[in-house]
Amino acid sequence: MPDIIRTTGDLQALDSAHHVHSFTDPTVIAGGKTRVVVRGDGCQIWDGDGRRFLDGMAGLWCVNVGYGRQELVDAASRQMAELPFYSNHFQSTTPALTTLAHELSKLTPDGLDHFLFTSSGSEANDTIVRMVRYFWKLQGRPAKRTFISRTMAYHGSTLAAASLCGMPHMHAMDGGTLPEFTHIPHPHWYLHGGDMAKEEFGLQAARALEQKILELGPENVAAFIGEPVQGAGGVIDPPSTYWPEIQRICRKYDVLLVADEVICGFGRTGEWFGAQAYGITPDVMSMAKGLSSGYQPIAAVAMNARVFETIGGGGLLAHGYTYSGHPVACAVALANIGIIAREGLVDRVRDDIGPYLHRALAKFEQHPVVGEVRGIGTLAALQLVKDKTSREIFSVEDGAGIFCREAAYDQGLIVRAVGQSIVLSPSLVITHAEIEELVDKLGKALDTTARHFGL
Ligand code: PXG
């Protein structure tokens, strides 16, 4: 029988003894600083000491329908009672899995009608690397193997997905990327656009892809992958000209266009998928997080007919995970999509809560420590700056992002710090009153930050 652990202090001690955390400095945990989260409801969470927080991140960009949805609990429970597991290997399926694939085909951009399931976004992107290379091999162009992604991209932590990432610390850990992965600069106008108009900068940033393809030789380039809005890289929403130009370049050189919809999917941008918000039709997409609102670990790769039919002609598809299309995860994803559709959450983000959030945050453009307020739908970021006129940002050593994040935490608000930006990704069910609370708490944290840095 497992030991019953009751107090937060006991949990913190055991945690530092036994748990290796994700994206955490282990010395912080060794100091007993683990945050123990015990309960959630709507956009609120509670810690082990009964303290309430407004969760401005929806967990890790994923609890799109909010915490505490009994309907999802019931879907999991029914499926567990009926059939807790069966695999999709060797020509098998389950009703939940096939129904989910069918429902997804109605939501994804035109032509993306075939779905391969995994348990995480990292596995989905890793799978894409294998599938796309396999696709080109079957097309008779086996040299097309290189993936182009962007600096500050986040695509996951498995080997290939980490190579797709564009964050230096991801590569520094284990000695760089795998071969045949390369990066172009990310399209952050405020920091890199100089005097250029936003739209002009968008075109210039996209044309870095064309230069890179020509440098590598189109005959060697498999795909370009990007998040419609770069999430973990700091909510970098590109100028409106960017994605259509990227799509044009991909088509011109017959390079597959892959959208990583792990954060942008399932309503965050005010459309079902970020690709729809930016007017593009990728060849392949990955999705996770909002697919089940994080209630179950499930992700998927969507592919168009050209990719599907090509890999369909290659004989046995030597790829799959024990938990590909896990029936409990599929049942929960189906119920979750049902909630998003029934409650009109996608339209709510586009017409109501997205504009409301961005109007409320816009006032921070006047704040001495904020240079830029950016984002779309329920994705937002505040760029913290030392000097508004020169757009000089804080250094890593200044640590303004982490300082501000902790100040928000002291106010009872969870936000993420990405470098010197504060990012937000609340649940799609956040109310107007909760947005007022969020802005009030964030304002206090920004005031504390400005005072601390003498602004
Ligand atoms: N793609 C994107 C765009 C993501 O945001 C992944 C892929 C990987 O998904 P999995 O399910 O394997 O984690 C993600 C995940 C952060 C942070 O710092 C964000 C993620 C993961 C860890 C940290 O905000 N997103």
Tab-separated table of C-alpha atoms and ligand atoms in Angstrom:
chain	number	residue	atom	x	y	z
A	1	MET	CA	0.000	0.000	0.000
A	2	PRO	CA	1.370	3.486	-0.812
A	3	ASP	CA	2.094	5.744	2.183
A	4	ILE	CA	-0.548	8.402	2.820
A	5	ILE	CA	1.153	11.779	2.792
A	6	ARG	CA	-0.885	14.618	4.243
A	7	THR	CA	1.016	17.829	4.761
A	8	THR	CA	2.439	20.140	2.141
A	9	GLY	CA	5.739	20.164	4.033
A	10	ASP	CA	5.968	16.352	3.861
A	11	LEU	CA	5.198	16.427	0.147
A	12	GLN	CA	7.872	19.054	-0.458
A	13	ALA	CA	10.447	16.992	1.423
A	14	LEU	CA	9.571	13.809	-0.499
A	15	ASP	CA	9.466	15.721	-3.729
A	16	SER	CA	12.991	17.003	-3.310
A	17	ALA	CA	14.092	13.458	-2.415
A	18	HIS	CA	12.489	11.622	-5.335
A	19	HIS	CA	11.043	13.759	-8.128
A	20	VAL	CA	13.080	15.047	-11.062
A	21	HIS	CA	11.048	18.028	-12.367
A	22	SER	CA	10.570	19.258	-15.929
A	23	PHE	CA	12.096	22.622	-16.860
A	24	THR	CA	13.122	23.363	-13.269
A	25	ASP	CA	16.451	24.079	-11.638
A	26	PRO	CA	16.825	21.092	-9.246
A	27	THR	CA	18.508	23.309	-6.632
A	28	VAL	CA	15.245	25.246	-6.248
A	29	ILE	CA	13.430	21.999	-5.424
A	30	ALA	CA	16.218	20.928	-3.079
A	31	GLY	CA	15.474	24.112	-1.135
A	32	GLY	CA	11.924	22.848	-0.492
A	33	LYS	CA	10.306	25.299	-2.925
A	34	THR	CA	8.029	22.834	-4.743
A	35	ARG	CA	4.592	24.278	-5.424
A	36	VAL	CA	2.012	21.684	-4.517
A	37	VAL	CA	-1.202	22.186	-6.488
A	38	VAL	CA	-4.153	20.180	-5.200
A	39	ARG	CA	-7.386	21.332	-6.861
A	40	GLY	CA	-8.831	23.353	-9.723
A	41	ASP	CA	-12.165	24.848	-10.694
A	42	GLY	CA	-12.807	27.001	-13.784
A	43	CYS	CA	-9.782	29.329	-13.972
A	44	GLN	CA	-8.805	28.949	-10.315
A	45	ILE	CA	-6.386	26.569	-8.633
A	46	TRP	CA	-5.617	25.919	-4.972
A	47	ASP	CA	-2.321	24.944	-3.361
A	48	GLY	CA	-1.708	22.518	-0.499
A	49	ASP	CA	-2.109	25.313	2.057
A	50	GLY	CA	-5.539	26.265	0.715
A	51	ARG	CA	-4.314	29.388	-1.075
A	52	ARG	CA	-6.270	30.317	-4.208
A	53	PHE	CA	-4.639	31.456	-7.461
A	54	LEU	CA	-6.050	32.787	-10.703
A	55	ASP	CA	-4.398	30.574	-13.318
A	56	GLY	CA	-3.386	32.916	-16.117
A	57	MET	CA	-1.746	30.019	-17.993
A	58	ALA	CA	-4.535	27.382	-18.059
A	59	GLY	CA	-2.051	24.916	-16.602
A	60	LEU	CA	0.598	24.780	-19.329
A	61	TRP	CA	-1.384	26.496	-22.127
A	62	CYS	CA	-3.777	23.574	-22.180
A	63	VAL	CA	-6.850	23.609	-19.904
A	64	ASN	CA	-8.939	25.296	-22.589
A	65	VAL	CA	-12.356	24.435	-21.103
A	66	GLY	CA	-11.263	25.168	-17.522
A	67	TYR	CA	-10.806	22.890	-14.525
A	68	GLY	CA	-13.526	20.842	-12.855
A	69	ARG	CA	-15.536	19.611	-15.855
A	70	GLN	CA	-17.578	16.669	-14.602
A	71	GLU	CA	-18.546	15.793	-18.179
A	72	LEU	CA	-14.924	14.916	-18.937
A	73	VAL	CA	-14.633	12.895	-15.752
A	74	ASP	CA	-17.756	10.965	-16.761
A	75	ALA	CA	-16.453	10.349	-20.294
A	76	ALA	CA	-13.227	8.901	-18.883
A	77	SER	CA	-15.044	6.837	-16.320
A	78	ARG	CA	-17.504	5.348	-18.856
A	79	GLN	CA	-14.683	4.459	-21.244
A	80	MET	CA	-12.565	2.955	-18.459
A	81	ALA	CA	-15.439	0.751	-17.370
A	82	GLU	CA	-16.230	-0.376	-20.914
A	83	LEU	CA	-12.760	-0.764	-22.399
A	84	PRO	CA	-9.833	0.809	-20.522
A	85	PHE	CA	-7.320	-0.057	-23.209
A	86	TYR	CA	-6.956	-1.489	-26.620
A	87	SER	CA	-4.252	-0.679	-29.126
A	88	ASN	CA	-4.564	0.626	-32.679
A	89	HIS	CA	-1.752	-1.601	-33.915
A	90	PHE	CA	-2.265	-4.442	-36.362
A	91	GLN	CA	-5.468	-3.125	-37.987
A	92	SER	CA	-7.426	-2.582	-34.723
A	93	THR	CA	-9.368	0.434	-33.550
A	94	THR	CA	-11.935	1.437	-30.930
A	95	PRO	CA	-15.151	3.434	-31.436
A	96	ALA	CA	-13.751	6.400	-29.484
A	97	LEU	CA	-10.612	6.567	-31.615
A	98	THR	CA	-12.296	6.381	-35.014
A	99	THR	CA	-15.042	8.809	-33.960
A	100	LEU	CA	-12.396	11.278	-32.795
A	101	ALA	CA	-10.539	11.081	-36.120
A	102	HIS	CA	-13.844	11.704	-37.921
A	103	GLU	CA	-14.754	14.698	-35.717
A	104	LEU	CA	-11.292	16.215	-36.115
A	105	SER	CA	-11.572	15.980	-39.898
A	106	LYS	CA	-14.557	18.360	-39.692
A	107	LEU	CA	-12.552	20.955	-37.757
A	108	THR	CA	-9.134	21.001	-39.388
A	109	PRO	CA	-8.371	23.167	-42.451
A	110	ASP	CA	-9.484	21.765	-45.818
A	111	GLY	CA	-7.792	18.595	-46.916
A	112	LEU	CA	-6.244	17.648	-43.560
A	113	ASP	CA	-8.396	14.582	-43.075
A	114	HIS	CA	-6.038	11.844	-41.841
A	115	PHE	CA	-4.893	11.519	-38.228
A	116	LEU	CA	-2.132	9.637	-36.477
A	117	PHE	CA	-2.383	9.692	-32.677
A	118	THR	CA	0.325	10.041	-30.025
A	119	SER	CA	0.319	10.891	-26.330
A	120	SER	CA	2.238	14.185	-26.415
A	121	GLY	CA	3.098	17.101	-28.633
A	122	SER	CA	6.758	16.065	-28.601
A	123	GLU	CA	5.880	12.615	-29.925
A	124	ALA	CA	3.628	14.200	-32.556
A	125	ASN	CA	6.453	16.406	-33.833
A	126	ASP	CA	8.971	13.572	-33.669
A	127	THR	CA	6.523	11.486	-35.679
A	128	ILE	CA	6.257	14.279	-38.235
A	129	VAL	CA	10.016	14.171	-38.792
A	130	ARG	CA	9.823	10.436	-39.529
A	131	MET	CA	6.668	10.670	-41.664
A	132	VAL	CA	7.841	13.596	-43.763
A	133	ARG	CA	11.200	11.976	-44.516
A	134	TYR	CA	9.388	8.745	-45.359
A	135	PHE	CA	7.030	10.706	-47.620
A	136	TRP	CA	9.932	12.178	-49.618
A	137	LYS	CA	11.670	8.811	-49.834
A	138	LEU	CA	8.528	7.295	-51.340
A	139	GLN	CA	8.233	10.276	-53.665
A	140	GLY	CA	11.625	9.277	-55.012
A	141	ARG	CA	13.424	12.270	-53.471
A	142	PRO	CA	15.233	10.748	-50.471
A	143	ALA	CA	17.667	13.684	-50.153
A	144	LYS	CA	14.813	15.922	-48.969
A	145	ARG	CA	15.513	15.444	-45.256
A	146	THR	CA	16.368	18.799	-43.689
A	147	PHE	CA	13.840	20.513	-41.422
A	148	ILE	CA	13.803	24.284	-41.139
A	149	SER	CA	12.316	25.831	-38.018
A	150	ARG	CA	12.821	29.117	-36.182
A	151	THR	CA	14.804	30.587	-33.355
A	152	MET	CA	12.731	30.704	-30.138
A	153	ALA	CA	10.501	27.908	-31.466
A	154	TYR	CA	9.351	25.233	-29.021
A	155	HIS	CA	8.389	21.882	-30.514
A	156	GLY	CA	9.077	19.434	-27.676
A	157	SER	CA	11.733	17.579	-25.725
A	158	THR	CA	12.248	14.270	-27.553
A	159	LEU	CA	15.441	14.158	-29.625
A	160	ALA	CA	14.042	15.262	-32.968
A	161	ALA	CA	11.525	17.685	-31.442
A	162	ALA	CA	14.288	19.276	-29.353
A	163	SER	CA	16.318	19.704	-32.540
A	164	LEU	CA	13.357	21.527	-34.079
A	165	CYS	CA	13.329	23.885	-31.074
A	166	GLY	CA	15.098	27.175	-31.526
A	167	MET	CA	16.046	27.939	-27.934
A	168	PRO	CA	19.775	27.883	-27.296
A	169	HIS	CA	19.372	26.322	-23.835
A	170	MET	CA	17.547	23.353	-25.364
A	171	HIS	CA	20.537	22.601	-27.601
A	172	ALA	CA	23.229	23.486	-25.073
A	173	MET	CA	22.126	20.675	-22.760
A	174	ASP	CA	23.127	17.732	-24.938
A	175	GLY	CA	25.557	19.179	-27.417
A	176	GLY	CA	23.484	20.724	-30.171
A	177	THR	CA	20.897	19.511	-32.642
A	178	LEU	CA	20.795	16.306	-34.635
A	179	PRO	CA	22.080	16.673	-38.203
A	180	GLU	CA	19.708	18.034	-40.868
A	181	PHE	CA	17.922	20.545	-38.619
A	182	THR	CA	18.410	24.262	-39.143
A	183	HIS	CA	16.778	27.519	-38.072
A	184	ILE	CA	15.810	30.938	-39.404
A	185	PRO	CA	15.107	34.017	-37.229
A	186	HIS	CA	11.717	34.386	-35.544
A	187	PRO	CA	9.425	37.212	-36.700
A	188	HIS	CA	9.305	39.433	-33.603
A	189	TRP	CA	8.713	42.900	-35.039
A	190	TYR	CA	9.079	44.880	-31.786
A	191	LEU	CA	12.570	43.570	-31.085
A	192	HIS	CA	13.876	43.028	-34.603
A	193	GLY	CA	11.776	45.207	-36.916
A	194	GLY	CA	13.640	48.475	-36.327
A	195	ASP	CA	12.018	51.281	-38.315
A	196	MET	CA	10.272	48.923	-40.696
A	197	ALA	CA	6.471	48.837	-40.935
A	198	LYS	CA	5.097	45.665	-39.386
A	199	GLU	CA	3.814	44.235	-42.681
A	200	GLU	CA	7.086	44.913	-44.461
A	201	PHE	CA	8.990	43.225	-41.634
A	202	GLY	CA	6.654	40.222	-41.916
A	203	LEU	CA	7.599	39.784	-45.580
A	204	GLN	CA	11.288	40.202	-44.846
A	205	ALA	CA	11.172	37.660	-42.005
A	206	ALA	CA	9.379	35.152	-44.256
A	207	ARG	CA	11.937	35.629	-47.028
A	208	ALA	CA	14.633	34.340	-44.676
A	209	LEU	CA	13.013	30.983	-45.419
A	210	GLU	CA	13.558	31.388	-49.145
A	211	GLN	CA	17.214	32.292	-48.570
A	212	LYS	CA	17.686	29.262	-46.351
A	213	ILE	CA	16.019	26.915	-48.864
A	214	LEU	CA	18.242	28.242	-51.658
A	215	GLU	CA	21.342	27.972	-49.471
A	216	LEU	CA	20.564	24.313	-48.645
A	217	GLY	CA	19.197	23.494	-52.095
A	218	PRO	CA	15.445	22.803	-52.361
A	219	GLU	CA	16.285	19.201	-53.259
A	220	ASN	CA	17.543	18.748	-49.664
A	221	VAL	CA	14.747	20.473	-47.753
A	222	ALA	CA	11.923	18.328	-46.361
A	223	ALA	CA	9.738	20.808	-44.520
A	224	PHE	CA	9.335	24.078	-42.714
A	225	ILE	CA	7.664	23.825	-39.294
A	226	GLY	CA	6.314	26.703	-37.241
A	227	GLU	CA	3.813	27.507	-34.529
A	228	PRO	CA	1.257	29.970	-35.969
A	229	VAL	CA	1.976	32.022	-32.833
A	230	GLN	CA	5.216	31.039	-31.057
A	231	GLY	CA	4.046	30.212	-27.547
A	232	ALA	CA	6.818	29.149	-25.197
A	233	GLY	CA	9.161	31.452	-27.153
A	234	GLY	CA	7.219	34.431	-25.794
A	235	VAL	CA	3.856	34.665	-27.611
A	236	ILE	CA	5.317	35.989	-30.839
A	237	ASP	CA	2.365	36.715	-33.111
A	238	PRO	CA	3.678	37.462	-36.588
A	239	PRO	CA	2.619	40.341	-38.845
A	240	SER	CA	-0.346	39.475	-41.095
A	241	THR	CA	1.937	39.255	-44.162
A	242	TYR	CA	4.189	36.576	-42.684
A	243	TRP	CA	2.322	33.269	-42.984
A	244	PRO	CA	0.896	33.750	-46.499
A	245	GLU	CA	4.437	34.519	-47.701
A	246	ILE	CA	5.830	31.443	-45.908
A	247	GLN	CA	3.134	29.352	-47.595
A	248	ARG	CA	3.948	30.827	-51.015
A	249	ILE	CA	7.650	30.007	-50.561
A	250	CYS	CA	6.958	26.447	-49.387
A	251	ARG	CA	4.726	25.797	-52.402
A	252	LYS	CA	7.254	27.326	-54.812
A	253	TYR	CA	10.068	24.989	-53.714
A	254	ASP	CA	7.893	21.967	-52.902
A	255	VAL	CA	8.813	22.087	-49.230
A	256	LEU	CA	6.100	20.712	-46.930
A	257	LEU	CA	4.473	23.272	-44.649
A	258	VAL	CA	3.958	21.990	-41.107
A	259	ALA	CA	1.945	23.935	-38.525
A	260	ASP	CA	2.600	23.097	-34.899
A	261	GLU	CA	-0.851	23.736	-33.419
A	262	VAL	CA	-0.030	22.310	-29.997
A	263	ILE	CA	-0.743	25.674	-28.311
A	264	CYS	CA	-2.722	27.472	-31.024
A	265	GLY	CA	-5.233	24.683	-31.651
A	266	PHE	CA	-8.708	24.336	-30.185
A	267	GLY	CA	-9.792	27.927	-29.988
A	268	ARG	CA	-6.903	29.915	-28.532
A	269	THR	CA	-6.582	32.247	-31.511
A	270	GLY	CA	-10.348	32.656	-32.018
A	271	GLU	CA	-10.415	29.950	-34.718
A	272	TRP	CA	-10.273	26.200	-34.234
A	273	PHE	CA	-6.670	26.277	-35.449
A	274	GLY	CA	-4.072	29.014	-35.713
A	275	ALA	CA	-3.563	28.217	-39.411
A	276	GLN	CA	-7.148	29.358	-40.019
A	277	ALA	CA	-6.535	32.598	-38.108
A	278	TYR	CA	-3.557	33.376	-40.370
A	279	GLY	CA	-5.161	32.157	-43.611
A	280	ILE	CA	-2.895	29.242	-44.474
A	281	THR	CA	-3.450	25.566	-45.284
A	282	PRO	CA	-0.557	23.435	-44.039
A	283	ASP	CA	0.232	19.997	-45.414
A	284	VAL	CA	0.732	18.553	-41.941
A	285	MET	CA	-0.249	19.730	-38.444
A	286	SER	CA	0.531	18.621	-34.906
A	287	MET	CA	-1.968	19.167	-32.095
A	288	ALA	CA	-2.092	18.300	-28.376
A	289	LYS	CA	-2.905	20.310	-25.206
A	290	GLY	CA	-6.380	21.777	-26.004
A	291	LEU	CA	-7.339	18.547	-27.803
A	292	SER	CA	-8.293	17.142	-24.392
A	293	SER	CA	-7.890	20.402	-22.431
A	294	GLY	CA	-5.073	18.541	-20.691
A	295	TYR	CA	-7.504	16.140	-18.972
A	296	GLN	CA	-5.765	13.232	-20.712
A	297	PRO	CA	-2.389	13.000	-22.469
A	298	ILE	CA	-3.269	12.886	-26.147
A	299	ALA	CA	-1.901	14.454	-29.320
A	300	ALA	CA	-2.265	13.952	-33.045
A	301	VAL	CA	-0.648	14.513	-36.419
A	302	ALA	CA	-3.022	15.618	-39.180
A	303	MET	CA	-1.961	15.094	-42.779
A	304	ASN	CA	-3.382	15.901	-46.185
A	305	ALA	CA	-4.228	13.419	-48.950
A	306	ARG	CA	-0.902	13.843	-50.764
A	307	VAL	CA	1.086	12.854	-47.665
A	308	PHE	CA	-1.350	10.188	-46.533
A	309	GLU	CA	-1.669	8.515	-49.909
A	310	THR	CA	2.072	8.523	-50.461
A	311	ILE	CA	2.913	6.916	-47.128
A	312	GLY	CA	-0.057	4.612	-47.664
A	313	GLY	CA	1.759	3.191	-50.690
A	314	GLY	CA	4.879	2.214	-48.770
A	315	GLY	CA	3.711	-1.036	-47.211
A	316	LEU	CA	3.837	-1.610	-43.463
A	317	LEU	CA	4.017	1.695	-41.584
A	318	ALA	CA	6.733	0.908	-39.067
A	319	HIS	CA	5.696	3.466	-36.490
A	320	GLY	CA	3.385	3.598	-33.461
A	321	TYR	CA	3.134	3.857	-29.697
A	322	THR	CA	1.383	1.528	-27.278
A	323	TYR	CA	-0.851	4.428	-26.305
A	324	SER	CA	-1.520	5.768	-29.828
A	325	GLY	CA	-5.234	6.572	-29.796
A	326	HIS	CA	-5.701	5.412	-26.204
A	327	PRO	CA	-9.472	4.932	-25.890
A	328	VAL	CA	-9.833	6.803	-22.585
A	329	ALA	CA	-7.880	9.765	-23.939
A	330	CYS	CA	-9.934	9.691	-27.161
A	331	ALA	CA	-13.224	9.571	-25.244
A	332	VAL	CA	-12.163	12.569	-23.170
A	333	ALA	CA	-10.954	14.469	-26.264
A	334	LEU	CA	-14.320	13.841	-27.942
A	335	ALA	CA	-16.224	15.132	-24.916
A	336	ASN	CA	-13.879	18.120	-24.706
A	337	ILE	CA	-14.438	19.035	-28.363
A	338	GLY	CA	-18.161	18.646	-27.656
A	339	ILE	CA	-17.916	21.236	-24.851
A	340	ILE	CA	-15.917	23.693	-26.984
A	341	ALA	CA	-18.494	23.409	-29.796
A	342	ARG	CA	-21.629	23.450	-27.610
A	343	GLU	CA	-20.500	26.434	-25.548
A	344	GLY	CA	-19.294	28.319	-28.626
A	345	LEU	CA	-15.892	28.852	-27.022
A	346	VAL	CA	-14.053	29.469	-30.303
A	347	ASP	CA	-16.408	32.313	-31.259
A	348	ARG	CA	-16.302	33.534	-27.686
A	349	VAL	CA	-12.525	33.957	-27.940
A	350	ARG	CA	-12.772	35.743	-31.297
A	351	ASP	CA	-15.729	38.042	-30.550
A	352	ASP	CA	-15.761	38.536	-26.821
A	353	ILE	CA	-13.073	37.373	-24.467
A	354	GLY	CA	-10.068	37.849	-26.789
A	355	PRO	CA	-10.864	41.496	-27.586
A	356	TYR	CA	-11.842	42.099	-23.931
A	357	LEU	CA	-8.527	40.700	-22.686
A	358	HIS	CA	-6.454	42.689	-25.186
A	359	ARG	CA	-8.377	45.931	-24.519
A	360	ALA	CA	-7.772	45.438	-20.798
A	361	LEU	CA	-4.058	44.707	-21.279
A	362	ALA	CA	-3.555	47.607	-23.705
A	363	LYS	CA	-3.460	50.053	-20.802
A	364	PHE	CA	-0.088	48.569	-19.805
A	365	GLU	CA	1.406	50.089	-22.957
A	366	GLN	CA	1.622	53.254	-20.818
A	367	HIS	CA	3.384	51.426	-17.974
A	368	PRO	CA	7.043	52.435	-17.488
A	369	VAL	CA	8.298	48.826	-17.507
A	370	VAL	CA	6.260	47.599	-20.503
A	371	GLY	CA	7.458	48.138	-24.083
A	372	GLU	CA	4.960	46.056	-26.039
A	373	VAL	CA	1.657	44.319	-25.431
A	374	ARG	CA	1.099	41.626	-28.047
A	375	GLY	CA	-0.924	38.525	-28.815
A	376	ILE	CA	-4.155	37.227	-30.295
A	377	GLY	CA	-7.223	35.600	-28.745
A	378	THR	CA	-6.362	34.245	-25.333
A	379	LEU	CA	-2.609	34.410	-26.006
A	380	ALA	CA	-0.879	37.539	-24.735
A	381	ALA	CA	2.549	38.831	-23.723
A	382	LEU	CA	3.975	41.948	-22.149
A	383	GLN	CA	7.530	42.796	-23.157
A	384	LEU	CA	9.394	44.182	-20.155
A	385	VAL	CA	11.864	46.929	-21.085
A	386	LYS	CA	14.497	49.068	-19.396
A	387	ASP	CA	13.919	51.890	-21.805
A	388	LYS	CA	10.744	52.369	-23.812
A	389	THR	CA	12.160	54.741	-26.429
A	390	SER	CA	15.232	52.689	-27.346
A	391	ARG	CA	13.338	49.363	-26.843
A	392	GLU	CA	16.217	48.186	-24.672
A	393	ILE	CA	15.216	45.006	-22.873
A	394	PHE	CA	16.453	43.721	-19.528
A	395	SER	CA	19.376	41.320	-19.503
A	396	VAL	CA	19.161	37.742	-18.286
A	397	GLU	CA	21.171	38.835	-15.226
A	398	ASP	CA	18.596	41.549	-14.436
A	399	GLY	CA	15.982	38.786	-14.311
A	400	ALA	CA	13.053	41.170	-14.681
A	401	GLY	CA	10.798	38.462	-16.134
A	402	ILE	CA	11.249	36.105	-13.209
A	403	PHE	CA	11.007	38.977	-10.731
A	404	CYS	CA	7.676	40.069	-12.196
A	405	ARG	CA	6.368	36.490	-12.368
A	406	GLU	CA	7.113	36.031	-8.654
A	407	ALA	CA	5.489	39.382	-7.841
A	408	ALA	CA	2.361	38.185	-9.685
A	409	TYR	CA	2.485	34.931	-7.751
A	410	ASP	CA	2.574	36.918	-4.492
A	411	GLN	CA	-0.638	38.578	-5.690
A	412	GLY	CA	-2.261	35.173	-6.313
A	413	LEU	CA	-1.844	35.181	-10.095
A	414	ILE	CA	-0.029	32.519	-12.128
A	415	VAL	CA	1.793	33.813	-15.220
A	416	ARG	CA	4.864	32.552	-17.124
A	417	ALA	CA	8.072	34.457	-17.657
A	418	VAL	CA	9.731	33.822	-21.015
A	419	GLY	CA	13.003	35.690	-20.994
A	420	GLN	CA	12.007	39.270	-20.314
A	421	SER	CA	8.378	38.830	-21.289
A	422	ILE	CA	5.384	37.942	-19.163
A	423	VAL	CA	3.090	35.601	-21.052
A	424	LEU	CA	-0.556	34.733	-20.527
A	425	SER	CA	-2.748	31.964	-21.853
A	426	PRO	CA	-5.870	31.756	-19.692
A	427	SER	CA	-8.637	29.244	-20.197
A	428	LEU	CA	-11.209	30.068	-22.883
A	429	VAL	CA	-13.910	30.233	-20.193
A	430	ILE	CA	-12.292	33.090	-18.272
A	431	THR	CA	-14.969	35.632	-17.293
A	432	HIS	CA	-14.845	39.417	-17.662
A	433	ALA	CA	-14.598	39.690	-13.863
A	434	GLU	CA	-11.646	37.299	-13.833
A	435	ILE	CA	-9.935	39.339	-16.548
A	436	GLU	CA	-10.389	42.443	-14.363
A	437	GLU	CA	-8.877	40.520	-11.448
A	438	LEU	CA	-5.987	39.339	-13.652
A	439	VAL	CA	-5.254	42.857	-14.896
A	440	ASP	CA	-5.458	44.289	-11.386
A	441	LYS	CA	-3.017	41.721	-9.995
A	442	LEU	CA	-0.694	41.975	-12.973
A	443	GLY	CA	-0.712	45.772	-12.652
A	444	LYS	CA	0.451	45.485	-9.039
A	445	ALA	CA	3.199	43.057	-10.064
A	446	LEU	CA	4.333	45.449	-12.809
A	447	ASP	CA	4.369	48.360	-10.334
A	448	THR	CA	6.544	46.304	-7.956
A	449	THR	CA	8.843	45.402	-10.852
A	450	ALA	CA	9.169	49.016	-12.018
A	451	ARG	CA	9.960	50.155	-8.447
A	452	HIS	CA	12.513	47.369	-8.026
A	453	PHE	CA	14.346	48.399	-11.202
A	454	GLY	CA	14.074	52.104	-10.423
A	455	LEU	CA	11.725	52.995	-13.319
B	1	PXG	N1	4.798	22.154	-29.576
B	1	PXG	C1	4.464	23.274	-28.924
B	1	PXG	C2	4.115	24.496	-29.709
B	1	PXG	C3	4.404	23.281	-27.530
B	1	PXG	O1	4.087	24.396	-26.884
B	1	PXG	C4	5.086	20.971	-27.573
B	1	PXG	C5	5.099	21.030	-28.947
B	1	PXG	C6	5.429	19.678	-26.913
B	1	PXG	O2	4.296	19.098	-26.386
B	1	PXG	P1	4.433	18.084	-25.137
B	1	PXG	O3	3.014	17.582	-24.981
B	1	PXG	O4	5.356	17.008	-25.525
B	1	PXG	O5	4.938	18.880	-23.974
B	1	PXG	C7	4.716	22.106	-26.831
B	1	PXG	C8	4.702	22.048	-25.334
B	1	PXG	C9	6.693	26.518	-21.657
B	1	PXG	C10	6.454	25.098	-22.066
B	1	PXG	O6	7.833	26.814	-21.288
B	1	PXG	C11	5.620	24.829	-23.115
B	1	PXG	C12	5.451	23.512	-23.527
B	1	PXG	C13	6.072	22.483	-22.855
B	1	PXG	C14	6.912	22.770	-21.779
B	1	PXG	C15	7.105	24.088	-21.379
B	1	PXG	O7	5.793	27.343	-21.707
B	1	PXG	N2	4.688	23.279	-24.644
